[in-house]
XYZ file of C-alpha atoms in Angstrom:
289
model
C -172.990 97.003 172.268
C -171.449 95.992 169.361
C -170.014 98.196 166.887
C -172.604 98.999 164.334
C -175.860 98.377 167.532
C -173.404 102.152 168.399
C -172.963 103.375 165.043
C -176.786 102.822 164.206
C -178.085 104.708 167.555
C -175.826 107.557 166.465
C -176.898 107.939 163.396
C -180.683 107.999 164.617
C -179.685 110.407 167.483
C -178.052 112.655 164.613
C -180.959 112.498 162.744
C -183.678 113.236 164.718
C -181.534 116.372 166.225
C -180.532 117.718 163.055
C -184.872 117.921 162.188
C -185.355 119.727 165.671
C -182.185 121.774 164.735
C -184.276 122.928 161.208
C -187.767 122.381 162.336
C -186.424 125.439 165.148
C -184.980 127.728 162.450
C -188.282 127.554 159.898
C -189.972 128.229 162.898
C -188.077 131.318 163.831
C -188.350 132.321 159.871
C -191.458 131.880 159.591
C -194.093 131.920 162.223
C -196.466 132.413 160.083
C -196.304 128.501 159.147
C -195.926 127.145 162.683
C -198.765 124.436 162.372
C -197.439 123.257 158.838
C -193.956 122.976 159.747
C -195.011 121.097 163.062
C -197.641 118.494 161.013
C -195.416 117.877 158.415
C -192.604 117.578 160.965
C -194.944 115.341 163.196
C -195.387 112.880 160.164
C -191.935 112.782 159.231
C -190.378 111.807 163.181
C -193.635 109.276 162.662
C -192.118 107.382 159.777
C -188.589 107.690 160.553
C -189.541 105.672 164.181
C -191.425 103.138 162.532
C -188.506 102.562 159.752
C -185.567 102.504 162.438
C -187.820 100.731 164.379
C -188.288 97.778 161.898
C -184.736 98.731 161.059
C -183.455 97.723 164.222
C -185.364 94.648 164.766
C -184.277 93.069 161.415
C -180.435 94.286 162.370
C -181.075 92.194 165.935
C -182.619 89.763 164.054
C -180.073 88.771 161.478
C -177.560 89.124 164.809
C -179.400 86.402 166.845
C -179.527 84.257 163.127
C -175.947 84.773 162.942
C -175.213 83.813 166.507
C -177.232 80.854 166.091
C -175.725 79.429 163.011
C -171.843 80.318 165.174
C -172.759 77.695 168.026
C -174.357 75.542 165.149
C -170.629 75.253 163.758
C -169.268 74.501 167.158
C -171.873 72.154 167.505
C -171.341 70.287 164.675
C -167.762 70.497 165.352
C -168.609 68.446 168.483
C -170.904 66.358 166.901
C -168.593 64.956 164.471
C -165.215 64.980 166.409
C -167.051 62.777 169.750
C -168.352 59.572 167.515
C -165.154 59.408 165.362
C -162.760 59.576 168.100
C -164.901 56.590 169.796
C -164.773 54.740 166.457
C -161.046 55.445 165.831
C -160.003 54.112 169.874
C -162.158 51.120 169.075
C -160.661 50.250 166.089
C -157.430 50.968 167.759
C -157.478 48.379 170.486
C -159.298 46.449 168.045
C -156.106 46.070 165.979
C -153.403 46.860 168.476
C -154.480 43.915 170.894
C -155.272 40.727 170.818
C -158.672 40.150 171.897
C -161.958 37.358 172.357
C -163.971 37.352 169.275
C -167.345 38.445 171.588
C -165.102 41.727 173.151
C -164.232 42.146 168.750
C -168.132 41.420 167.996
C -169.091 43.696 170.855
C -166.929 47.254 169.877
C -167.710 46.816 165.852
C -171.143 46.722 167.423
C -170.534 50.015 169.222
C -168.544 51.624 166.476
C -171.802 50.639 164.125
C -173.743 52.569 166.512
C -171.576 56.156 166.283
C -171.488 55.607 162.056
C -175.480 55.134 162.582
C -174.842 58.486 164.562
C -173.079 60.403 161.959
C -175.297 59.388 159.356
C -178.276 61.099 161.212
C -176.595 64.004 161.465
C -175.376 63.936 158.193
C -178.786 63.445 156.821
C -180.685 65.911 158.855
C -177.898 68.845 158.001
C -178.570 67.345 153.742
C -182.505 67.408 154.659
C -182.931 71.367 156.219
C -179.899 72.747 153.690
C -183.046 71.034 151.075
C -185.900 72.383 152.621
C -184.445 75.939 152.975
C -183.886 75.722 149.462
C -186.710 74.021 148.623
C -185.617 72.006 146.746
C -186.829 69.072 148.154
C -189.793 67.401 146.227
C -191.426 65.114 149.494
C -192.312 62.158 147.190
C -194.989 60.200 148.677
C -196.307 56.423 148.950
C -198.190 54.277 150.719
C -195.727 52.463 153.357
C -196.684 50.658 156.676
C -195.842 53.330 159.691
C -196.226 51.037 162.279
C -192.649 48.542 160.988
C -190.791 51.865 160.378
C -191.572 53.323 164.167
C -190.605 50.080 165.447
C -187.459 49.915 163.303
C -186.551 53.579 164.544
C -187.294 52.359 168.495
C -184.795 49.120 168.094
C -182.018 50.832 166.473
C -182.136 53.510 169.422
C -183.023 51.308 172.033
C -179.889 51.797 175.062
C -179.678 49.307 177.635
C -177.012 50.773 179.857
C -178.250 50.031 183.134
C -177.719 47.734 185.790
C -181.552 46.560 185.939
C -183.431 44.838 182.723
C -185.805 47.978 182.355
C -185.846 49.144 178.646
C -184.990 52.518 178.421
C -188.094 53.232 175.408
C -190.605 51.789 175.596
C -193.299 51.379 172.646
C -196.691 50.871 171.992
C -197.043 50.254 168.736
C -200.254 49.282 167.005
C -199.644 47.083 164.488
C -200.676 47.480 160.684
C -200.868 51.283 160.600
C -200.392 52.888 156.916
C -200.033 56.234 155.985
C -198.978 58.071 152.741
C -195.904 60.003 152.288
C -192.396 60.640 151.880
C -191.019 57.541 154.285
C -187.474 58.811 153.935
C -188.409 62.553 155.718
C -190.747 60.516 158.012
C -188.097 58.372 159.471
C -186.272 61.854 160.053
C -189.292 62.986 161.916
C -189.601 60.071 164.416
C -185.772 59.485 164.631
C -185.459 62.905 165.909
C -188.421 63.358 168.004
C -186.654 59.735 170.064
C -183.430 60.730 169.746
C -184.672 64.282 171.658
C -186.620 62.252 174.600
C -183.123 59.871 174.807
C -181.322 62.819 174.999
C -182.516 65.448 177.283
C -183.604 62.286 179.707
C -181.235 61.390 182.665
C -179.495 57.820 182.261
C -182.178 54.954 182.470
C -185.168 57.329 182.674
C -188.256 55.867 181.228
C -189.222 57.260 177.280
C -192.539 56.049 176.502
C -193.457 55.585 172.364
C -197.354 55.115 171.003
C -198.023 54.844 167.664
C -202.219 54.367 167.245
C -205.562 54.851 165.604
C -208.527 56.951 167.359
C -211.205 58.308 165.515
C -209.460 58.137 162.128
C -206.795 60.020 162.654
C -203.110 58.163 163.332
C -201.375 59.452 166.253
C -197.482 59.247 167.464
C -196.529 60.589 170.506
C -193.666 60.814 171.998
C -192.918 61.031 176.505
C -189.523 61.348 178.528
C -189.204 62.221 181.574
C -186.559 65.309 181.015
C -184.924 68.574 181.554
C -188.990 70.022 179.888
C -189.712 73.043 178.196
C -190.750 76.487 179.831
C -194.186 77.614 178.096
C -192.134 81.167 176.546
C -189.855 78.585 174.130
C -192.456 75.772 173.417
C -193.498 78.306 170.137
C -190.039 78.640 169.598
C -188.516 75.035 169.778
C -189.288 74.504 165.627
C -187.427 77.201 164.941
C -183.857 76.741 162.419
C -180.756 76.582 165.082
C -182.815 77.280 168.028
C -182.218 75.944 171.371
C -183.636 75.743 174.677
C -181.786 78.389 176.678
C -180.842 76.677 179.872
C -177.495 75.468 181.291
C -178.834 71.653 180.793
C -179.728 71.801 177.053
C -176.416 74.032 176.073
C -174.278 71.390 178.217
C -176.533 68.570 175.540
C -175.273 67.674 172.401
C -177.023 68.825 169.380
C -177.473 71.576 166.227
C -180.887 73.140 166.654
C -181.940 71.630 163.322
C -183.909 68.042 164.091
C -187.470 69.782 165.565
C -187.000 72.224 162.676
C -186.992 69.573 160.439
C -189.993 67.509 162.264
C -192.155 70.877 162.040
C -191.474 71.315 158.182
C -191.664 67.444 157.177
C -195.252 67.547 158.518
C -196.671 70.876 157.936
C -196.042 69.366 154.109
C -197.993 66.122 155.257
C -200.806 68.263 156.606
C -200.105 66.971 159.861
C -200.009 68.875 163.138
C -197.445 68.807 165.953
C -197.857 70.271 170.278
C -195.717 69.907 172.575
C -197.739 69.595 176.367
C -195.473 68.741 179.640
C -195.157 65.387 180.775
C -196.163 64.730 184.545
C -194.222 65.140 187.338
C -191.946 66.195 184.862
C -190.378 66.190 181.150
C -192.176 66.400 177.826
C -194.815 64.890 175.777
C -194.556 65.765 171.576
C -197.956 64.455 170.146
C -198.248 64.430 165.947
C -201.318 63.728 164.751
C -202.021 63.139 161.065
C -205.181 63.654 159.361
């Protein structure tokens, strides 16, 4: 138990002990006012208990938030170092060795993928900060959501398997247009697909669907990853929160992606829910009214 909590509980115990002692002394000196003393003492104890409980809850919540922020800083440090080290390695290889043109093009392409990854992370942090400070206005425009989803899928597509199966299997209904903040909704699509890829096993298929049904637009991302426990589904959209399994802790991430997703969709009056995939994994379903 940390020192602030020890002091907090010690003060509570001391205050209650003092209350009982002075109550005993008053009853001893004025036996005829026993009922009044007990009544007022009971009310004081009730108010004191409610206040102490609320204070304890607030302190506990603040402590968890501080821990999440520390974990966030550690995650960001790791997220920055990994692609930077990869870019440095590829560039040093190009600089110091005589490579074929095809190899140079391949290494440059991998460097650009790492740059895109860094750019996504920076944009996530900036957008989360603006949302938290309520300084982002969510400018609306009409745009083609089908084209947006297709471009994100193509950018995140990873062909690293020994067979021709694609990692991301997309079924995108063409010419679906909506009115919204294109930049923020690009972040929504990117975060949901990146999460599905991140928490899936290598070469496991991720299914992305975009379609119209009953006058509404549905965007679905299904993975075959580690899944999300029922007791954590209500918390995954909190800022800095990450699912508490060892698999997740060992997976890269900052805990901002799903927070941004929920905040952006709320501003667009869209809903999101997470379901279990069968036989394993998770399905995120977004519905635009």
